[in-house]
CSV table of C-alpha atoms in Angstrom, one decimal:
chain,number,residue,atom,x,y,z
Z,1,MET,CA,-5.4,20.7,15.6
Z,2,THR,CA,-2.7,20.1,18.1
Z,3,PRO,CA,0.6,21.6,17.0
Z,4,ALA,CA,3.5,19.2,16.3
Z,5,LYS,CA,5.8,18.6,19.2
Z,6,ASN,CA,8.6,20.5,17.5
Z,7,ALA,CA,6.4,23.3,16.2
Z,8,PRO,CA,6.9,26.8,17.3
Z,9,GLY,CA,3.8,26.8,19.6
Z,10,GLY,CA,5.9,27.2,22.6
Z,11,ALA,CA,8.4,29.6,21.2
Z,12,LYS,CA,9.6,32.3,23.5
Z,13,GLY,CA,9.2,36.0,22.6
Z,14,ALA,CA,6.3,38.3,21.9
Z,15,PRO,CA,3.0,37.0,20.7
Z,16,SER,CA,3.7,38.5,17.3
Z,17,ALA,CA,6.8,36.3,17.0
Z,18,ALA,CA,4.7,33.2,17.8
Z,19,ARG,CA,2.2,34.3,15.2
Z,20,ARG,CA,4.9,34.7,12.6
Z,21,SER,CA,6.3,31.2,13.5
Z,22,GLU,CA,2.8,29.7,13.1
Z,23,ALA,CA,2.4,31.5,9.8
Z,24,SER,CA,5.7,30.1,8.6
Z,25,ARG,CA,4.8,26.7,9.7
Z,26,ARG,CA,1.5,26.7,7.8
Z,27,ALA,CA,3.2,28.2,4.7
Z,28,ILE,CA,5.7,25.3,4.8
Z,29,LEU,CA,3.1,22.6,5.2
Z,30,THR,CA,1.0,24.2,2.4
Z,31,ALA,CA,4.0,24.4,0.1
Z,32,ALA,CA,4.7,20.7,0.8
Z,33,VAL,CA,1.1,19.8,-0.1
Z,34,GLU,CA,1.1,21.9,-3.3
Z,35,LEU,CA,4.5,20.7,-4.5
Z,36,ALA,CA,3.7,17.0,-3.9
Z,37,GLY,CA,0.7,17.5,-6.1
Z,38,GLU,CA,2.6,19.4,-8.8
Z,39,VAL,CA,6.0,17.6,-9.1
Z,40,GLY,CA,5.4,14.3,-7.4
Z,41,TYR,CA,7.5,12.5,-4.8
Z,42,ALA,CA,10.7,12.0,-6.8
Z,43,LYS,CA,11.3,15.8,-7.2
Z,44,LEU,CA,9.9,16.9,-3.9
Z,45,GLY,CA,12.8,18.3,-1.9
Z,46,ILE,CA,13.2,20.4,1.3
Z,47,GLU,CA,14.9,23.1,-0.8
Z,48,ALA,CA,11.9,23.5,-3.1
Z,49,ILE,CA,9.4,23.5,-0.2
Z,50,ALA,CA,11.5,26.2,1.5
Z,51,ALA,CA,11.6,28.3,-1.6
Z,52,ARG,CA,7.8,28.0,-2.2
Z,53,ALA,CA,7.1,28.8,1.5
Z,54,GLY,CA,9.4,31.8,1.4
Z,55,VAL,CA,11.6,30.6,4.3
Z,56,GLY,CA,15.1,29.3,4.6
Z,57,LYS,CA,15.9,25.6,4.6
Z,58,GLN,CA,17.2,25.9,8.1
Z,59,THR,CA,13.8,27.0,9.3
Z,60,ILE,CA,12.4,23.7,8.1
Z,61,TYR,CA,15.3,21.6,9.5
Z,62,ARG,CA,14.8,23.4,12.9
Z,63,TRP,CA,11.2,22.1,13.1
Z,64,TRP,CA,11.3,18.8,11.3
Z,65,PRO,CA,14.0,16.1,11.1
Z,66,SER,CA,13.1,14.9,7.6
Z,67,LYS,CA,11.0,15.4,4.5
Z,68,GLY,CA,8.7,12.6,5.7
Z,69,ALA,CA,8.1,14.4,9.0
Z,70,VAL,CA,7.0,17.5,7.1
Z,71,LEU,CA,4.7,15.4,5.0
Z,72,LEU,CA,3.1,13.8,8.1
Z,73,ASP,CA,2.3,17.2,9.6
Z,74,ALA,CA,1.0,18.4,6.2
Z,75,VAL,CA,-1.4,15.5,6.0
Z,76,LEU,CA,-2.4,16.1,9.6
Z,77,MET,CA,-3.1,19.8,8.8
Z,78,LEU,CA,-5.2,18.8,5.8
Z,79,SER,CA,-7.1,16.3,8.0
Z,80,GLY,CA,-7.9,18.9,10.6
Z,81,ALA,CA,-9.2,21.3,8.0
Z,82,GLU,CA,-11.3,18.5,6.6
Z,83,ALA,CA,-12.6,17.1,9.8
Z,84,GLY,CA,-16.0,18.8,9.5
Z,85,ALA,CA,-16.6,17.8,5.9
Z,86,GLY,CA,-17.8,14.3,6.4
Z,87,GLY,CA,-16.1,11.0,5.4
Z,88,GLY,CA,-12.8,10.7,3.7
Z,89,VAL,CA,-9.5,9.0,4.5
Z,90,ALA,CA,-8.2,12.1,6.1
Z,91,ASP,CA,-11.3,12.7,8.3
Z,92,GLY,CA,-10.8,12.6,12.0
Z,93,ALA,CA,-7.1,12.5,11.7
Z,94,ALA,CA,-7.0,15.6,13.9
Z,95,GLU,CA,-5.7,14.1,17.1
Z,96,GLU,CA,-8.3,15.6,19.3
Z,97,GLY,CA,-11.9,16.6,19.0
Z,98,ALA,CA,-12.3,14.7,15.7
Z,99,THR,CA,-15.8,14.2,14.6
Z,100,GLY,CA,-16.7,10.6,14.4
Z,101,LEU,CA,-18.0,8.7,11.4
Z,102,PRO,CA,-21.6,9.3,10.5
Z,103,ASP,CA,-24.1,7.2,12.4
Z,104,THR,CA,-27.6,7.4,11.0
Z,105,GLY,CA,-28.4,3.9,12.4
Z,106,ASP,CA,-27.9,2.3,9.0
Z,107,LEU,CA,-24.4,0.8,9.0
Z,108,GLU,CA,-24.3,-0.2,5.3
Z,109,ALA,CA,-25.5,3.3,4.2
Z,110,ASP,CA,-23.0,5.0,6.5
Z,111,LEU,CA,-20.1,2.9,5.4
Z,112,LYS,CA,-20.9,3.5,1.7
Z,113,ALA,CA,-21.0,7.2,2.3
Z,114,VAL,CA,-17.7,7.2,4.0
Z,115,LEU,CA,-15.9,5.0,1.5
Z,116,ARG,CA,-17.4,7.0,-1.4
Z,117,ALA,CA,-16.0,10.1,0.2
Z,118,THR,CA,-12.6,8.4,0.7
Z,119,ALA,CA,-12.6,7.3,-3.0
Z,120,ALA,CA,-13.3,10.8,-4.2
Z,121,GLU,CA,-10.7,12.2,-1.9
Z,122,LEU,CA,-8.0,9.8,-3.1
Z,123,ALA,CA,-8.9,10.6,-6.7
Z,124,ASP,CA,-8.4,14.3,-6.0
Z,125,PRO,CA,-4.9,15.4,-7.1
Z,126,ALA,CA,-4.7,17.8,-4.2
Z,127,PHE,CA,-4.8,14.9,-1.7
Z,128,ASP,CA,-3.3,12.2,-3.9
Z,129,GLY,CA,0.1,13.8,-4.3
Z,130,VAL,CA,0.8,14.5,-0.6
Z,131,LEU,CA,-0.7,11.2,0.6
Z,132,ARG,CA,1.3,9.3,-2.0
Z,133,ALA,CA,4.5,11.1,-1.0
Z,134,LEU,CA,3.8,10.5,2.7
Z,135,THR,CA,3.1,6.8,2.1
Z,136,THR,CA,6.3,6.4,0.1
Z,137,GLU,CA,8.3,7.7,3.1
Z,138,VAL,CA,6.4,5.6,5.6
Z,139,ILE,CA,7.1,2.4,3.5
Z,140,ASN,CA,10.8,3.0,3.7
Z,141,ASP,CA,11.3,4.7,7.1
Z,142,PRO,CA,10.4,2.5,10.1
Z,143,ALA,CA,10.7,5.5,12.5
Z,144,LEU,CA,8.3,7.6,10.5
Z,145,ALA,CA,6.0,4.6,10.2
Z,146,ASP,CA,5.8,4.6,14.0
Z,147,ALA,CA,4.9,8.3,14.1
Z,148,TYR,CA,2.4,7.8,11.3
Z,149,ALA,CA,0.8,4.9,13.2
Z,150,GLU,CA,0.5,6.8,16.4
Z,151,ARG,CA,-0.6,10.2,15.1
Z,152,LEU,CA,-2.6,9.3,12.0
Z,153,GLN,CA,-3.5,5.7,11.7
Z,154,ALA,CA,-4.4,5.0,15.3
Z,155,PRO,CA,-6.9,7.8,15.7
Z,156,LEU,CA,-8.4,6.9,12.3
Z,157,HIS,CA,-8.6,3.2,13.2
Z,158,ALA,CA,-10.2,4.0,16.6
Z,159,MET,CA,-12.8,6.2,14.9
Z,160,LYS,CA,-13.7,3.5,12.3
Z,161,ARG,CA,-13.8,0.8,15.1
Z,162,GLY,CA,-16.0,3.1,17.1
Z,163,ARG,CA,-18.6,3.1,14.4
Z,164,LEU,CA,-18.5,-0.7,14.2
Z,165,VAL,CA,-18.8,-0.9,18.0
Z,166,ALA,CA,-22.0,1.2,17.8
Z,167,ALA,CA,-23.3,-1.1,15.0
Z,168,ARG,CA,-22.6,-4.2,17.0
Z,169,GLU,CA,-24.5,-2.7,19.9
Z,170,ALA,CA,-27.3,-2.0,17.5
Z,171,GLY,CA,-27.3,-5.7,16.5
Z,172,GLN,CA,-26.0,-5.0,13.0
Z,173,LEU,CA,-22.7,-6.8,13.4
Z,174,ALA,CA,-22.1,-10.3,14.7
Z,175,GLU,CA,-21.2,-10.4,18.4
Z,176,ASP,CA,-18.0,-12.4,17.9
Z,177,VAL,CA,-16.6,-10.6,14.8
Z,178,ASP,CA,-13.0,-9.3,15.2
Z,179,LEU,CA,-13.6,-5.5,14.8
Z,180,ASP,CA,-9.9,-4.8,14.1
Z,181,VAL,CA,-9.9,-7.2,11.2
Z,182,ALA,CA,-13.3,-5.9,10.1
Z,183,VAL,CA,-11.8,-2.4,9.8
Z,184,ASP,CA,-8.9,-3.8,7.7
Z,185,LEU,CA,-11.4,-5.7,5.5
Z,186,ILE,CA,-13.6,-2.6,4.9
Z,187,TRP,CA,-10.9,0.0,4.3
Z,188,GLY,CA,-8.0,-2.1,3.0
Z,189,PRO,CA,-9.1,-2.8,-0.6
Z,190,LEU,CA,-9.7,0.9,-1.4
Z,191,THR,CA,-6.2,1.9,-0.1
Z,192,ASN,CA,-4.6,-0.8,-2.2
Z,193,ARG,CA,-6.4,0.0,-5.3
Z,194,TRP,CA,-5.4,3.7,-4.9
Z,195,LEU,CA,-1.7,3.0,-4.1
Z,196,GLN,CA,-1.1,0.4,-6.8
Z,197,ARG,CA,-3.4,2.2,-9.3
Z,198,GLY,CA,-5.2,-1.1,-9.6
Z,199,GLY,CA,-8.5,0.3,-10.9
Z,200,PRO,CA,-10.7,3.3,-10.9
Z,201,LEU,CA,-11.8,4.8,-7.5
Z,202,THR,CA,-15.5,4.8,-8.1
Z,203,ALA,CA,-18.5,5.0,-5.9
Z,204,GLU,CA,-19.6,1.6,-7.4
Z,205,TYR,CA,-16.4,0.0,-6.2
Z,206,ALA,CA,-16.8,1.5,-2.7
Z,207,ASP,CA,-20.3,0.2,-2.5
Z,208,ARG,CA,-19.3,-3.3,-3.7
Z,209,VAL,CA,-16.6,-3.5,-1.1
Z,210,VAL,CA,-19.0,-2.6,1.7
Z,211,GLU,CA,-21.7,-5.0,0.5
Z,212,THR,CA,-19.2,-7.9,0.1
Z,213,ALA,CA,-17.5,-7.3,3.5
Z,214,LEU,CA,-20.8,-7.1,5.3
Z,215,ARG,CA,-22.4,-10.2,3.8
Z,216,GLY,CA,-19.3,-12.3,3.4
Z,217,LEU,CA,-18.5,-14.6,0.6
Z,218,ARG,CA,-20.2,-17.8,1.6
Z,219,PRO,CA,-23.6,-18.9,0.3
Z,220,ALA,CA,-26.5,-17.8,2.6
Y,1,MET,CA,10.3,-17.8,-16.8
Y,2,THR,CA,9.9,-15.7,-19.9
Y,3,PRO,CA,12.8,-13.3,-20.5
Y,4,ALA,CA,12.0,-9.6,-20.4
Y,5,LYS,CA,11.4,-8.0,-23.7
Y,6,ASN,CA,14.6,-6.0,-23.5
Y,7,ALA,CA,16.6,-8.9,-22.2
Y,8,PRO,CA,19.4,-10.4,-24.3
Y,9,GLY,CA,17.4,-13.5,-25.2
Y,10,GLY,CA,17.5,-12.6,-28.9
Y,11,ALA,CA,21.1,-11.3,-28.9
Y,12,LYS,CA,23.1,-12.0,-32.0
Y,13,GLY,CA,26.3,-13.9,-31.9
Y,14,ALA,CA,27.5,-17.3,-30.8
Y,15,PRO,CA,25.5,-19.2,-28.2
Y,16,SER,CA,28.2,-18.5,-25.7
Y,17,ALA,CA,27.6,-14.7,-26.0
Y,18,ALA,CA,23.9,-15.3,-25.3
Y,19,ARG,CA,24.8,-17.4,-22.3
Y,20,ARG,CA,27.1,-14.6,-21.0
Y,21,SER,CA,24.3,-12.1,-21.5
Y,22,GLU,CA,21.9,-14.2,-19.6
Y,23,ALA,CA,24.4,-14.7,-16.8
Y,24,SER,CA,24.9,-10.9,-16.6
Y,25,ARG,CA,21.2,-10.4,-16.5
Y,26,ARG,CA,20.7,-12.8,-13.6
Y,27,ALA,CA,23.7,-11.3,-11.8
Y,28,ILE,CA,22.1,-7.8,-12.1
Y,29,LEU,CA,18.7,-9.0,-10.9
Y,30,THR,CA,20.3,-10.9,-8.0
Y,31,ALA,CA,22.4,-7.9,-7.0
Y,32,ALA,CA,19.2,-5.7,-7.0
Y,33,VAL,CA,17.4,-8.2,-4.7
Y,34,GLU,CA,20.4,-8.4,-2.3
Y,35,LEU,CA,21.0,-4.7,-2.2
Y,36,ALA,CA,17.4,-3.8,-1.7
Y,37,GLY,CA,17.4,-6.1,1.4
Y,38,GLU,CA,20.7,-4.8,2.7
Y,39,VAL,CA,20.6,-1.0,2.2
Y,40,GLY,CA,16.9,-0.2,1.5
Y,41,TYR,CA,15.2,1.8,-1.1
Y,42,ALA,CA,16.7,5.2,-0.4
Y,43,LYS,CA,20.3,4.0,-1.0
Y,44,LEU,CA,19.5,1.6,-3.8
Y,45,GLY,CA,21.1,3.0,-7.0
Y,46,ILE,CA,22.0,1.6,-10.5
Y,47,GLU,CA,25.6,2.3,-9.8
Y,48,ALA,CA,25.6,0.0,-6.7
Y,49,ILE,CA,23.7,-2.7,-8.5
Y,50,ALA,CA,26.2,-2.6,-11.4
Y,51,ALA,CA,29.2,-2.8,-9.0
Y,52,ARG,CA,27.7,-5.7,-7.1
Y,53,ALA,CA,26.9,-7.6,-10.3
Y,54,GLY,CA,30.3,-6.9,-11.8
Y,55,VAL,CA,29.0,-5.1,-14.9
Y,56,GLY,CA,29.1,-1.6,-16.2
Y,57,LYS,CA,26.2,0.8,-15.6
Y,58,GLN,CA,25.7,1.0,-19.3
Y,59,THR,CA,24.9,-2.7,-19.4
Y,60,ILE,CA,22.0,-2.1,-17.1
Y,61,TYR,CA,20.8,1.0,-19.0
Y,62,ARG,CA,20.9,-1.0,-22.2
Y,63,TRP,CA,18.4,-3.5,-20.9
Y,64,TRP,CA,16.3,-1.5,-18.5
Y,65,PRO,CA,15.0,2.1,-18.7
Y,66,SER,CA,14.9,2.6,-14.9
Y,67,LYS,CA,15.6,1.3,-11.5
Y,68,GLY,CA,12.0,0.4,-11.2
Y,69,ALA,CA,12.1,-1.7,-14.3
Y,70,VAL,CA,15.1,-3.7,-12.9
Y,71,LEU,CA,13.2,-4.2,-9.6
Y,72,LEU,CA,10.1,-5.5,-11.5
Y,73,ASP,CA,12.2,-8.1,-13.4
Y,74,ALA,CA,14.0,-9.0,-10.1
Y,75,VAL,CA,10.7,-9.7,-8.4
Y,76,LEU,CA,9.5,-11.7,-11.5
Y,77,MET,CA,12.7,-13.7,-11.3
Y,78,LEU,CA,12.1,-14.5,-7.6
Y,79,SER,CA,8.5,-15.4,-8.3
Y,80,GLY,CA,9.5,-17.8,-11.0
Y,81,ALA,CA,12.0,-19.5,-8.7
Y,82,GLU,CA,9.3,-19.7,-6.1
Y,83,ALA,CA,6.5,-20.9,-8.3
Y,84,GLY,CA,6.7,-24.5,-7.2
Y,85,ALA,CA,7.1,-23.8,-3.5
Y,86,GLY,CA,3.4,-23.3,-2.8
Y,87,GLY,CA,1.5,-20.1,-1.7
Y,88,GLY,CA,3.1,-16.7,-1.2
Y,89,VAL,CA,2.6,-13.4,-2.8
Y,90,ALA,CA,5.1,-14.0,-5.4
Y,91,ASP,CA,3.7,-17.4,-6.4
Y,92,GLY,CA,2.5,-17.8,-9.9
Y,93,ALA,CA,3.9,-14.5,-10.9
Y,94,ALA,CA,5.8,-16.4,-13.6
Y,95,GLU,CA,4.0,-15.3,-16.7
Y,96,GLU,CA,3.5,-18.7,-18.1
Y,97,GLY,CA,3.1,-22.1,-16.6
Y,98,ALA,CA,2.4,-20.9,-13.1
Y,99,THR,CA,1.1,-23.4,-10.7
Y,100,GLY,CA,-2.3,-22.5,-9.5
Y,101,LEU,CA,-3.2,-22.0,-5.8
Y,102,PRO,CA,-3.7,-25.2,-3.8
Y,103,ASP,CA,-7.1,-26.8,-4.2
Y,104,THR,CA,-7.8,-29.6,-1.7
Y,105,GLY,CA,-11.6,-29.0,-1.9
Y,106,ASP,CA,-11.6,-27.0,1.3
Y,107,LEU,CA,-11.5,-23.3,0.4
Y,108,GLU,CA,-11.0,-22.0,3.9
Y,109,ALA,CA,-8.1,-24.3,4.6
Y,110,ASP,CA,-6.5,-23.5,1.3
Y,111,LEU,CA,-6.8,-19.8,1.6
Y,112,LYS,CA,-5.4,-19.9,5.1
Y,113,ALA,CA,-2.4,-21.9,3.8
Y,114,VAL,CA,-1.8,-19.3,1.0
Y,115,LEU,CA,-2.2,-16.3,3.3
Y,116,ARG,CA,0.1,-17.8,5.9
Y,117,ALA,CA,2.7,-18.4,3.3
Y,118,THR,CA,2.3,-14.9,2.0
Y,119,ALA,CA,2.7,-13.5,5.6
Y,120,ALA,CA,5.8,-15.5,6.1
Y,121,GLU,CA,7.3,-14.4,2.8
Y,122,LEU,CA,6.5,-10.7,3.5
Y,123,ALA,CA,8.2,-11.0,6.9
Y,124,ASP,CA,11.3,-12.5,5.2
Y,125,PRO,CA,14.0,-9.7,4.7
Y,126,ALA,CA,15.0,-11.3,1.4
Y,127,PHE,CA,11.6,-10.6,0.0
Y,128,ASP,CA,10.6,-7.6,2.0
Y,129,GLY,CA,13.4,-5.4,0.7
Y,130,VAL,CA,12.9,-5.9,-3.0
Y,131,LEU,CA,9.1,-5.9,-2.8
Y,132,ARG,CA,9.1,-2.7,-0.8
Y,133,ALA,CA,11.5,-1.0,-3.3
Y,134,LEU,CA,9.4,-2.2,-6.2
Y,135,THR,CA,6.2,-1.0,-4.5
Y,136,THR,CA,7.8,2.4,-3.8
Y,137,GLU,CA,8.6,2.8,-7.5
Y,138,VAL,CA,5.1,1.6,-8.6
Y,139,ILE,CA,3.4,4.1,-6.3
Y,140,ASN,CA,5.3,7.0,-7.9
Y,141,ASP,CA,5.6,5.9,-11.5
Y,142,PRO,CA,2.4,5.4,-13.4
Y,143,ALA,CA,4.2,3.8,-16.4
Y,144,LEU,CA,5.8,1.3,-14.2
Y,145,ALA,CA,2.5,0.7,-12.4
Y,146,ASP,CA,1.1,-0.3,-15.8
Y,147,ALA,CA,3.9,-2.8,-16.4
Y,148,TYR,CA,3.5,-4.1,-12.9
Y,149,ALA,CA,-0.2,-4.5,-13.3
Y,150,GLU,CA,0.2,-6.4,-16.6
Y,151,ARG,CA,3.2,-8.6,-15.8
Y,152,LEU,CA,2.7,-9.3,-12.0
Y,153,GLN,CA,-0.6,-8.2,-10.6
Y,154,ALA,CA,-2.8,-9.5,-13.5
Y,155,PRO,CA,-1.5,-13.1,-13.5
Y,156,LEU,CA,-1.6,-13.2,-9.7
Y,157,HIS,CA,-5.2,-11.8,-9.6
Y,158,ALA,CA,-6.2,-14.3,-12.3
Y,159,MET,CA,-4.7,-17.2,-10.3
Y,160,LYS,CA,-6.5,-16.1,-7.0
Y,161,ARG,CA,-9.7,-15.5,-8.9
Y,162,GLY,CA,-9.4,-19.0,-10.5
Y,163,ARG,CA,-9.3,-20.6,-7.0
Y,164,LEU,CA,-12.5,-18.7,-6.1
Y,165,VAL,CA,-14.2,-19.7,-9.4
Y,166,ALA,CA,-13.5,-23.4,-8.5
Y,167,ALA,CA,-14.9,-22.8,-5.0
Y,168,ARG,CA,-18.0,-21.3,-6.4
Y,169,GLU,CA,-18.5,-24.2,-8.7
Y,170,ALA,CA,-18.1,-26.5,-5.6
Y,171,GLY,CA,-20.8,-24.5,-3.8
Y,172,GLN,CA,-18.5,-22.9,-1.3
Y,173,LEU,CA,-19.0,-19.4,-2.5
Y,174,ALA,CA,-22.3,-17.5,-3.1
Y,175,GLU,CA,-23.3,-17.5,-6.7
Y,176,ASP,CA,-23.7,-13.7,-6.9
Y,177,VAL,CA,-20.5,-12.7,-5.1
Y,178,ASP,CA,-18.2,-10.3,-7.0
Y,179,LEU,CA,-15.1,-12.4,-7.3
Y,180,ASP,CA,-12.8,-9.5,-8.1
Y,181,VAL,CA,-13.9,-7.7,-5.0
Y,182,ALA,CA,-13.6,-11.0,-3.1
Y,183,VAL,CA,-9.9,-11.2,-4.2
Y,184,ASP,CA,-9.3,-7.6,-2.9
Y,185,LEU,CA,-11.0,-8.4,0.3
Y,186,ILE,CA,-9.0,-11.5,1.1
Y,187,TRP,CA,-5.6,-10.3,0.0
Y,188,GLY,CA,-5.8,-6.5,0.7
Y,189,PRO,CA,-5.5,-6.4,4.4
Y,190,LEU,CA,-2.3,-8.4,4.6
Y,191,THR,CA,-0.7,-6.2,1.9
Y,192,ASN,CA,-1.6,-3.0,3.8
Y,193,ARG,CA,-0.4,-4.3,7.1
Y,194,TRP,CA,2.9,-5.2,5.6
Y,195,LEU,CA,3.4,-2.0,3.6
Y,196,GLN,CA,2.4,0.4,6.5
Y,197,ARG,CA,4.0,-1.9,9.1
Y,198,GLY,CA,0.6,-1.7,10.8
Y,199,GLY,CA,1.0,-4.9,12.9
Y,200,PRO,CA,2.8,-8.3,13.0
Y,201,LEU,CA,2.4,-10.6,9.9
Y,202,THR,CA,1.3,-13.7,11.9
Y,203,ALA,CA,-0.5,-16.9,10.9
Y,204,GLU,CA,-3.2,-15.8,13.3
Y,205,TYR,CA,-3.8,-12.6,11.5
Y,206,ALA,CA,-3.9,-14.5,8.1
Y,207,ASP,CA,-6.4,-16.9,9.5
Y,208,ARG,CA,-8.6,-14.2,11.0
Y,209,VAL,CA,-8.8,-12.3,7.7
Y,210,VAL,CA,-9.8,-15.4,5.8
Y,211,GLU,CA,-12.5,-16.4,8.4
Y,212,THR,CA,-13.9,-12.9,8.5
Y,213,ALA,CA,-14.0,-12.4,4.7
Y,214,LEU,CA,-15.7,-15.8,4.2
Y,215,ARG,CA,-18.4,-15.4,6.9
Y,216,GLY,CA,-18.9,-11.6,6.6
Y,217,LEU,CA,-19.6,-9.2,9.4
Y,218,ARG,CA,-23.3,-9.4,9.9
Y,219,PRO,CA,-25.0,-11.6,12.4
Y,220,ALA,CA,-25.9,-15.1,11.1
């Protein structure tokens, strides 16, 4: 994945210093992921992340302006690691070279596979904690929301939209459907259910959302 | 609206004492709404709410176990006040005697009116602040999420679903459509766009979501 702008990728000094910086950076992001899963948002502090990563607090503040910025890079790191695994909310969040969504030629089957994977991922405590903490910061920090939109949401949206464009070209979507709204319609309900703990994140629910979005609510 | 379980509705003493308690309760909830809009979630504390309401911190802790619990009652109070105003996310959140959603016999027009009102409400700083603060607490507090689901989400969901049941009876929805998923599909995208600040909360967006949900994505 592309290093964050304020990451030590361009640090001066010997290659070994750059390697040490990159190792520290990954240790910090990994610590943030682990702690978010273990203690939750309310108790997640820079101090605890630094202690877990074995670095000083100042190292974190040198590279990131806020806890939210650390969490965004942590989720981007997870996304990059997951990019080859197929499906999932985090998939393709790597800013460059992301694999697209599966395209077997069967839109409904592909969307179900993707939403099932997303549901499983959101139900996984390892993802749930850090995504919940990041979302909390995004909700309350407009500047972080901009960075989140640009670095995570926009690439994800483009990837989802790309799959719908291919489906439209294959005659599986109506010519005049608004593809941006279609993305919101397909992916919105699962996100809400997860965030508000509105119900279980099952494969059945994922399937039902895809089926309902594709066919619409009106009588045939 | 129905007083919260731990509110002073059943307080012993003269009627004037009960009235004073109810006045304090409303002052606290109003202070929470105002401060959430003014300072945002991160700086919203029980101490500031107490100071604004002109009560002691202990008065708040006697009636509510947490900041999140105060915010839930504050949103329920707003909802009750708004219940006659037509549409909106907060509409009908009053636990009893809520007006239903509008039913002119034209489902699409009615849903557009409701979602437009919700979009306007979410874009209003007076609602945005307290709803964002409550959602933040709900995301990170499973016990509060249960109370939120029971006291706010369930009545709202039932009201929305009721409008869809009437539409199905009128032949405007397919017989076999899953009405719970339909509610998520219609109302989910706007909630997400608001929470993640993913785009402007316009009447056009509200209309497009309703149209797309009703007709579906597939070619006719």
